[in-house]
PDB file of C-alpha atoms in Angstrom:
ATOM      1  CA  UNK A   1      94.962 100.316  83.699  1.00  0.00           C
ATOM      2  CA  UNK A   2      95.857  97.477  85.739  1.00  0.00           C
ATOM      3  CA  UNK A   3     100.020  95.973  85.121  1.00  0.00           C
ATOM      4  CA  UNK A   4      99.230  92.212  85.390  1.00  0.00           C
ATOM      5  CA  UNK A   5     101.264  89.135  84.933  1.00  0.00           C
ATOM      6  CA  UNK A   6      99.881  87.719  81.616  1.00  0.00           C
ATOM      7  CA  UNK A   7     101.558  84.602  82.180  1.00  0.00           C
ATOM      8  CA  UNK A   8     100.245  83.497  85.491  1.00  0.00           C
ATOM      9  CA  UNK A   9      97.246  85.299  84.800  1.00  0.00           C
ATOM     10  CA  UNK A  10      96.393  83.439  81.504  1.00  0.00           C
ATOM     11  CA  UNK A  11      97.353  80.311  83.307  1.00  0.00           C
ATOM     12  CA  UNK A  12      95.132  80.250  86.261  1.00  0.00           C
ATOM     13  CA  UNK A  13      91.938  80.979  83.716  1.00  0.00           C
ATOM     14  CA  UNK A  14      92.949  78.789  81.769  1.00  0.00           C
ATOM     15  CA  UNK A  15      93.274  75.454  84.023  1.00  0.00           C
ATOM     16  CA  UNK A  16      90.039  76.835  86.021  1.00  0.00           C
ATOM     17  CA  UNK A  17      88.312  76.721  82.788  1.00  0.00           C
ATOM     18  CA  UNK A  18      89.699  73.288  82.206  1.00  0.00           C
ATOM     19  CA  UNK A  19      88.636  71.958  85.144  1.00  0.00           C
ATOM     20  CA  UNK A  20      85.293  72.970  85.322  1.00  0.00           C
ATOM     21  CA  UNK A  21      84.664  72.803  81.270  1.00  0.00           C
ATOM     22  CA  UNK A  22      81.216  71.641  81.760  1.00  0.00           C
ATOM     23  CA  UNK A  23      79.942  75.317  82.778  1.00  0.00           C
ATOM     24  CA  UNK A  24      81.881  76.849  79.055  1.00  0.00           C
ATOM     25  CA  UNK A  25      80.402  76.483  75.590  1.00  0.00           C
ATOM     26  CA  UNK A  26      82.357  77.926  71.949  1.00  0.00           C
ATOM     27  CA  UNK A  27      82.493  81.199  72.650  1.00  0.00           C
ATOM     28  CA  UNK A  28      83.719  81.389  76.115  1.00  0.00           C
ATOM     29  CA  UNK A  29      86.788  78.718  74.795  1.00  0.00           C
ATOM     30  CA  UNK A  30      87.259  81.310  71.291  1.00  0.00           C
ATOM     31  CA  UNK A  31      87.464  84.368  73.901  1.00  0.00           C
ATOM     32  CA  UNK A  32      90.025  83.058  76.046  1.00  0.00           C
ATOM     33  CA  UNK A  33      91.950  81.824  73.021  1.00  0.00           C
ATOM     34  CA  UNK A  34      91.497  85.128  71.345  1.00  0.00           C
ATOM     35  CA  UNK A  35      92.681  86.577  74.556  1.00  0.00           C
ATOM     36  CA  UNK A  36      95.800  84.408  75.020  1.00  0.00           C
ATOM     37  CA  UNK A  37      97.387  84.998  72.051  1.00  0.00           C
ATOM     38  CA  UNK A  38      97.175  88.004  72.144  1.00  0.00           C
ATOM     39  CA  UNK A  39      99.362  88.103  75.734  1.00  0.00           C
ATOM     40  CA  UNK A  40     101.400  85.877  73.654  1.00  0.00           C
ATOM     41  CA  UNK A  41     102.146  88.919  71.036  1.00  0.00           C
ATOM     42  CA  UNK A  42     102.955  91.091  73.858  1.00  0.00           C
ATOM     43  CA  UNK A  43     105.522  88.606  75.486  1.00  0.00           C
ATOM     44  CA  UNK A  44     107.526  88.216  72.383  1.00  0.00           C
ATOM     45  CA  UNK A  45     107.506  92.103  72.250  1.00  0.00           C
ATOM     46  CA  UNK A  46     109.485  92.284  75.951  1.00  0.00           C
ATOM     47  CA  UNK A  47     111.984  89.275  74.710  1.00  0.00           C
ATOM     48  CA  UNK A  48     111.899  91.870  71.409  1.00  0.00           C
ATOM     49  CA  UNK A  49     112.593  94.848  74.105  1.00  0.00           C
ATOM     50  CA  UNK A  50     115.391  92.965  75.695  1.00  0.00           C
ATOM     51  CA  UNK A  51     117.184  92.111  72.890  1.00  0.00           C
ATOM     52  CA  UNK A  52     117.127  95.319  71.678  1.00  0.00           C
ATOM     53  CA  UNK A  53     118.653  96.659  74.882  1.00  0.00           C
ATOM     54  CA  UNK A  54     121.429  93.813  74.942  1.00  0.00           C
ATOM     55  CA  UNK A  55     121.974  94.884  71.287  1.00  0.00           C
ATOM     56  CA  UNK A  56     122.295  98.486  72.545  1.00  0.00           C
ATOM     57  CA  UNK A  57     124.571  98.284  75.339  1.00  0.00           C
ATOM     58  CA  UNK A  58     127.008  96.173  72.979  1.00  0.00           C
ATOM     59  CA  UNK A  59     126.491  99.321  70.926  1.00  0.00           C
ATOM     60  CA  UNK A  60     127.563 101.560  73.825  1.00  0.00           C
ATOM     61  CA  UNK A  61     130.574  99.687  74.690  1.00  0.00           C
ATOM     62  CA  UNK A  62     131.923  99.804  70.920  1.00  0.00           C
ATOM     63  CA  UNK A  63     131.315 103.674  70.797  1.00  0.00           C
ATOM     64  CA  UNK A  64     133.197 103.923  73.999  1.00  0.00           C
ATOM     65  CA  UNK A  65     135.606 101.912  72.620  1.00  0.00           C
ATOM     66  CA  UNK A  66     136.215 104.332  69.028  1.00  0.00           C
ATOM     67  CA  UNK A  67     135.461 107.502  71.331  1.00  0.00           C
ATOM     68  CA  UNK A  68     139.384 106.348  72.954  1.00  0.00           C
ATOM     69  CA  UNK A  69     141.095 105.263  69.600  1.00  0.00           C
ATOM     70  CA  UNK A  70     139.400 108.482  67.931  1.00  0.00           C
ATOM     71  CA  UNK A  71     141.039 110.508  71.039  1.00  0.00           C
ATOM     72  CA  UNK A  72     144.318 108.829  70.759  1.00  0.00           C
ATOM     73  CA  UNK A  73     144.589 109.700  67.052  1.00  0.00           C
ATOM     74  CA  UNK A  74     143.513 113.206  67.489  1.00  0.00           C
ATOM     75  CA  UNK A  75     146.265 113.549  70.267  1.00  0.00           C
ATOM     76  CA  UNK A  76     148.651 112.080  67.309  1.00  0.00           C
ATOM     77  CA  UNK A  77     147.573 114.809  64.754  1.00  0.00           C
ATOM     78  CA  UNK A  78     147.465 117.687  66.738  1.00  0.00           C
ATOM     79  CA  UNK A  79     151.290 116.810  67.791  1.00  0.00           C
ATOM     80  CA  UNK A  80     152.123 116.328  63.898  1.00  0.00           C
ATOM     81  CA  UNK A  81     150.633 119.478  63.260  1.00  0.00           C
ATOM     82  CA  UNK A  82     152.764 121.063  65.608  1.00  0.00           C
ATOM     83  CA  UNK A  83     156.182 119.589  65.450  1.00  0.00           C
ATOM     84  CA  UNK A  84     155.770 119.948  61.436  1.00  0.00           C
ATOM     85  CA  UNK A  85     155.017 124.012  61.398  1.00  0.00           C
ATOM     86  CA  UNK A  86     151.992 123.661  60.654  1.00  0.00           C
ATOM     87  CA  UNK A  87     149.618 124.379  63.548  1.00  0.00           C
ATOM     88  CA  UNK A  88     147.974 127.392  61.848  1.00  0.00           C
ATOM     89  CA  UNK A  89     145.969 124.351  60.100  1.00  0.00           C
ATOM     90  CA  UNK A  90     144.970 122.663  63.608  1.00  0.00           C
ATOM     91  CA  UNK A  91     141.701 124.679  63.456  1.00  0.00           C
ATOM     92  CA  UNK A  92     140.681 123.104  59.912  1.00  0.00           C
ATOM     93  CA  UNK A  93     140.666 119.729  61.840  1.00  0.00           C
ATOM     94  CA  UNK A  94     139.756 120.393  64.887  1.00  0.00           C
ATOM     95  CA  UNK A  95     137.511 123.850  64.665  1.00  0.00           C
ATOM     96  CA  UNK A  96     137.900 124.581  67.916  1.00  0.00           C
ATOM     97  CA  UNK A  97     138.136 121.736  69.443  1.00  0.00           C
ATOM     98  CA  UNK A  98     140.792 119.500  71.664  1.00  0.00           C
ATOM     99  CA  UNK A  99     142.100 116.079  71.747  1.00  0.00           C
ATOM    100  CA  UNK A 100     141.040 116.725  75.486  1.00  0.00           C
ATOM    101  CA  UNK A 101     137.535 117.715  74.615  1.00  0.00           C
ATOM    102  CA  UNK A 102     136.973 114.711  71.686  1.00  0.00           C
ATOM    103  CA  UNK A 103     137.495 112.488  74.725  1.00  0.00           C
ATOM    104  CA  UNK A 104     134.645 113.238  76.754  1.00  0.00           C
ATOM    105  CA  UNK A 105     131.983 112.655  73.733  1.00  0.00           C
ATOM    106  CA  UNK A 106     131.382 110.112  70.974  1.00  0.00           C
ATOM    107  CA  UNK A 107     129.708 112.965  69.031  1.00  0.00           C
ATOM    108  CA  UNK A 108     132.763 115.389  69.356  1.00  0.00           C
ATOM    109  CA  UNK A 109     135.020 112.326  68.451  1.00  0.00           C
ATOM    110  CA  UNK A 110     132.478 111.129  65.651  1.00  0.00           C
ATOM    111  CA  UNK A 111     132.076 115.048  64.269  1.00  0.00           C
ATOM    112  CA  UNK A 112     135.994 115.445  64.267  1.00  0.00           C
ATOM    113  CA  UNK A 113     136.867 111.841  62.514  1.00  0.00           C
ATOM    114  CA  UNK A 114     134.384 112.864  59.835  1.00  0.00           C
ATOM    115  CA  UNK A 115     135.956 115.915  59.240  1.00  0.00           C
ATOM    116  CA  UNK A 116     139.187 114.821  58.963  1.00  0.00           C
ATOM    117  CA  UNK A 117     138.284 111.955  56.684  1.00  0.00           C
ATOM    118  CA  UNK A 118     136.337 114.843  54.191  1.00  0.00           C
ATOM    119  CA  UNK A 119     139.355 116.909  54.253  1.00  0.00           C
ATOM    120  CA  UNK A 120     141.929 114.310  53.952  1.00  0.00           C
ATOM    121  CA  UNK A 121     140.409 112.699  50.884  1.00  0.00           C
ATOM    122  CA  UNK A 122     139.809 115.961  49.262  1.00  0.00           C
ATOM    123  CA  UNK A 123     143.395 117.664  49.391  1.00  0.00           C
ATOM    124  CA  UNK A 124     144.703 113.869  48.093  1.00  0.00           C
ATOM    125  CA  UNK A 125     148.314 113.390  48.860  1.00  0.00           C
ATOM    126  CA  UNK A 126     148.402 117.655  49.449  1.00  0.00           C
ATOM    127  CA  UNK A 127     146.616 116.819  53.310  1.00  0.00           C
ATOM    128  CA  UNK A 128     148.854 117.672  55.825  1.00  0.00           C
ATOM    129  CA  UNK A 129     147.625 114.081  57.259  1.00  0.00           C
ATOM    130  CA  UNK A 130     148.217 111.971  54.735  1.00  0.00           C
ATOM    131  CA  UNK A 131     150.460 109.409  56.928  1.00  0.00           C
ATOM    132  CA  UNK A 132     147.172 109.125  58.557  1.00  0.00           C
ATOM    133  CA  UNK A 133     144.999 108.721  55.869  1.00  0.00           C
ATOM    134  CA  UNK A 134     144.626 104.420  56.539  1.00  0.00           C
ATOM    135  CA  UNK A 135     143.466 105.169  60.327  1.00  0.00           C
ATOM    136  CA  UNK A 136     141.505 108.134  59.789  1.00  0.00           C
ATOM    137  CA  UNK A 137     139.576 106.145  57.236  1.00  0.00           C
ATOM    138  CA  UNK A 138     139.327 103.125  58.833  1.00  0.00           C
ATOM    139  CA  UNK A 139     137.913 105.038  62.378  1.00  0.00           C
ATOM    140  CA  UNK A 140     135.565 106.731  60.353  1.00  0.00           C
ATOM    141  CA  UNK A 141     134.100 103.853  58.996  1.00  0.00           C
ATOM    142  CA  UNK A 142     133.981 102.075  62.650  1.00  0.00           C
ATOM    143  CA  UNK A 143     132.408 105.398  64.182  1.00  0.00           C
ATOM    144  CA  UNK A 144     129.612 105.496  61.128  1.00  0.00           C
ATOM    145  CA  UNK A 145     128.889 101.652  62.415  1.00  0.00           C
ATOM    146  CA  UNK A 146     128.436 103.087  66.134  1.00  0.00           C
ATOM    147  CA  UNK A 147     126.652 106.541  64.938  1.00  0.00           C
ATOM    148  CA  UNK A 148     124.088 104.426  62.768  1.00  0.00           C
ATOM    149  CA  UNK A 149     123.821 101.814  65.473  1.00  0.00           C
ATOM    150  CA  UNK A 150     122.792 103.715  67.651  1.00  0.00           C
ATOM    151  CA  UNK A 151     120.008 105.735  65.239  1.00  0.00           C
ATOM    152  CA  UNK A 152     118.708 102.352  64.191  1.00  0.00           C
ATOM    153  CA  UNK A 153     118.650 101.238  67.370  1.00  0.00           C
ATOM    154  CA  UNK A 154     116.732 104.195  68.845  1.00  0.00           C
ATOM    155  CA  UNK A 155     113.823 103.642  66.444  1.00  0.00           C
ATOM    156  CA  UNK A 156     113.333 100.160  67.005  1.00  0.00           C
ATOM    157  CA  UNK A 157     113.198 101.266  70.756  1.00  0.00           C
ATOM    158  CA  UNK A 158     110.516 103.880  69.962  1.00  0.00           C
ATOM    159  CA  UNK A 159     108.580 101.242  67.661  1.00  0.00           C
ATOM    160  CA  UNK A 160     109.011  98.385  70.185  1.00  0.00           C
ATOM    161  CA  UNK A 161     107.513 100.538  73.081  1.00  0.00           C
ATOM    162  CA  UNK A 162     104.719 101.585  71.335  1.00  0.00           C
ATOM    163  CA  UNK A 163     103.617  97.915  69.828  1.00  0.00           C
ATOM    164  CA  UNK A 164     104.113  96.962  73.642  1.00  0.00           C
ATOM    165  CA  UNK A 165     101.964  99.536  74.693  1.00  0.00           C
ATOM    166  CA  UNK A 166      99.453  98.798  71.876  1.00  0.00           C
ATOM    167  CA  UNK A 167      99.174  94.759  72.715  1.00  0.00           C
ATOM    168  CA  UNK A 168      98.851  95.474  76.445  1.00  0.00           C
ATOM    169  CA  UNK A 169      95.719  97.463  75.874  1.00  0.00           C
ATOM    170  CA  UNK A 170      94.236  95.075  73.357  1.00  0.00           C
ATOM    171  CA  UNK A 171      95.462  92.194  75.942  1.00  0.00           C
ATOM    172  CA  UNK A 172      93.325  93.862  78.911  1.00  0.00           C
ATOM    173  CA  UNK A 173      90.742  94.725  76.860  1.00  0.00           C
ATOM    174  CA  UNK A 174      90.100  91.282  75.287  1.00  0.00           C
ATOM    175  CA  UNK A 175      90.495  89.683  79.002  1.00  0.00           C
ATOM    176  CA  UNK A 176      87.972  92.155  80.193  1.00  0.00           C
ATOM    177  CA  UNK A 177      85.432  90.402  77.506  1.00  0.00           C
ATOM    178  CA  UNK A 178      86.367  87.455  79.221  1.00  0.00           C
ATOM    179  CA  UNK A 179      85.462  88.367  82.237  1.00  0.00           C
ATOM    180  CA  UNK A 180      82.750  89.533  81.158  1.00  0.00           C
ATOM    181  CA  UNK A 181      81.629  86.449  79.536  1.00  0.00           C
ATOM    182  CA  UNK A 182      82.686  84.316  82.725  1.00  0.00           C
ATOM    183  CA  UNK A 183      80.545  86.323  84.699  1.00  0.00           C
ATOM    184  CA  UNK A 184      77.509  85.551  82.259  1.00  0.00           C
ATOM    185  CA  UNK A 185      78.372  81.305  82.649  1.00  0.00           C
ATOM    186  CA  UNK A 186      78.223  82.246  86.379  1.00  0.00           C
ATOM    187  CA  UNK A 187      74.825  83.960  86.689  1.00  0.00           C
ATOM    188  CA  UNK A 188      73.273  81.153  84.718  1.00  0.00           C
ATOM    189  CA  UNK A 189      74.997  78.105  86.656  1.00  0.00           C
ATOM    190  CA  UNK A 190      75.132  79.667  89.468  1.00  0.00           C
ATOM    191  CA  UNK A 191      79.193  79.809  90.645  1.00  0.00           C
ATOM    192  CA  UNK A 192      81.263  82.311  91.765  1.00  0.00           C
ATOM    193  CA  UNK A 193      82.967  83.490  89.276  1.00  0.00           C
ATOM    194  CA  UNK A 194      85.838  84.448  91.061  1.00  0.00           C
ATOM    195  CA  UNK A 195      86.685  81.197  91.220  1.00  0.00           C
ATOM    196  CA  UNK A 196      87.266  80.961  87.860  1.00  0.00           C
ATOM    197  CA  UNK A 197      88.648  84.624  86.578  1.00  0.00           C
ATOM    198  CA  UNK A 198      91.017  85.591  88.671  1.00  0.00           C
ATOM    199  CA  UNK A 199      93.907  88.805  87.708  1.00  0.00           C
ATOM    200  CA  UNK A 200      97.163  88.481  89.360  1.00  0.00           C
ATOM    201  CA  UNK A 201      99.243  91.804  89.536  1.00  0.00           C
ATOM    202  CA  UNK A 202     103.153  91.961  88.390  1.00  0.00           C
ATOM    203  CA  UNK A 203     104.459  93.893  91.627  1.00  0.00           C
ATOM    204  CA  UNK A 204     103.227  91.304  93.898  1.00  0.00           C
ATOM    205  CA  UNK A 205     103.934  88.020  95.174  1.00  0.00           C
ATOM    206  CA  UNK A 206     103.224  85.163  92.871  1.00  0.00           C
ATOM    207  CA  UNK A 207     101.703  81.871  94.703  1.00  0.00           C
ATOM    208  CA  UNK A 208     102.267  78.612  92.605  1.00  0.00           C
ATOM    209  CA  UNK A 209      99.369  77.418  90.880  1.00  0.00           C
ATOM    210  CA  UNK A 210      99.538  74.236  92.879  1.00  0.00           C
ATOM    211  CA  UNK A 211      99.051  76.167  95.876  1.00  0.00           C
ATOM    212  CA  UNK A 212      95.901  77.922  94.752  1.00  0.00           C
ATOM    213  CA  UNK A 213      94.350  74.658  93.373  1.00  0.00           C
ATOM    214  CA  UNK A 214      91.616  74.985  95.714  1.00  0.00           C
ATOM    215  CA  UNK A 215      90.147  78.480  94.374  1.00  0.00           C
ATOM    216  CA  UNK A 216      89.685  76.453  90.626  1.00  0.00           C
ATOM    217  CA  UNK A 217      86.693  74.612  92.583  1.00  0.00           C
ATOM    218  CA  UNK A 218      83.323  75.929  91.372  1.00  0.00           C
ATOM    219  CA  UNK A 219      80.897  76.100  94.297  1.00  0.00           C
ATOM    220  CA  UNK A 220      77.376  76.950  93.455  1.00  0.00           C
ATOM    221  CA  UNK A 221      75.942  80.426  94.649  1.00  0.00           C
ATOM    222  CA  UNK A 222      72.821  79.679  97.350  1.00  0.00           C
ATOM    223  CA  UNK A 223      69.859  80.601  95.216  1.00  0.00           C
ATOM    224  CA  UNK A 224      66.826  82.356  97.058  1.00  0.00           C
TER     225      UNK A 224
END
């Protein structure tokens, strides 16, 4: 399937229509109306798209963001654990892991703040961490934001992409009934009706419509 530019597609037919409207009853009008609104559905799906991804990369820069204070508190507690005689805990907190190794992954920093914020609230004021009760809790909570953002954000994605995909297809098929239909109004009058239909790709150059002016011009077919 072709990738055309609905927009300047859309708005070539439309003013060659327009300015040769004597050659197009009802149903040529209802097609291309049918047609363009459809390209309009898709359009508000890629502002949809974009928005998503602008909404996403905010997303990103807030997990980066937690990943560092979630580090810098992990480099905190392992230290208290230490200095306090009570490093044969570390592994409760950290199972296996490192303040060096929490850095390098929002999931390792995510996985370890959620941890410590189970344990901590269960063992009460018994936690070896309870002077960092406040922060643990309040990362946790900021990291959930990030970790759901980023779920929630993933399906719309997925959902957006496929509605996209969907519209396009209906788009090109509904234009190619147009077509279709155009080419019917030009067998009977006699035009070409290239002249009137006309599909402009996305990857290439797009002339102004002022420029192509000329092509809207219905000139009759020689008939034997």
């Amino acid at each position: 399937m072709k990738i055309l530019d609905i927009i300047n597609t859309m708005t070539y037919i439309k003013r060659s229509i327009k300015e040769n409207e004597s050659y197009f009853d009802e149903d040529v009008l209802k097609q291309f109306e049918k047609t363009d609104v459809i390209g309009k559905q898709y359009l508000e799906k890629i502002q949809e798209k974009t928005s998503n991804d602008a909404e996403l990369s905010k997303i990103i820069i807030d997990r980066e963001a937690v990943t560092i204070k979630i580090y810098r508190i992990s480099s905190e507690i392992a230290t208290e654990l230490r200095i306090s005689g009570k490093n044969d805990k570390k592994n409760q907190y950290f199972k296996n892991d490192t303040p060096s190794k929490i850095k390098t992954s929002f999931n390792k920093a995510f996985e370890f703040i959620k941890n410590c914020q189970n344990l901590v609230n269960s063992k009460g004021d018994k936690s070896e961490l309870v002077k960092f009760k406040s922060n643990i809790n309040e990362l946790y909570i900021e990291a959930s934001k990030c970790n759901d953002g980023i779920k929630e954000n993933s399906s719309l994605q997925i959902n957006i992409l496929q509605d996209k995909s969907d519209l396009y297809k209906e788009w090109y098929n509904e234009l190619s009934i147009l077509r279709l239909k155009i080419e019917i109004k030009s067998k009977i009058h006699g035009f070409n009706y290239r002249n009137i239909y006309k599909e402009i790709s996305l990857n290439k150059p797009k002339k102004k419509l002022t420029e192509v002016k000329v092509e809207y011009i219905v000139e009759p077919v020689n008939q034997a």
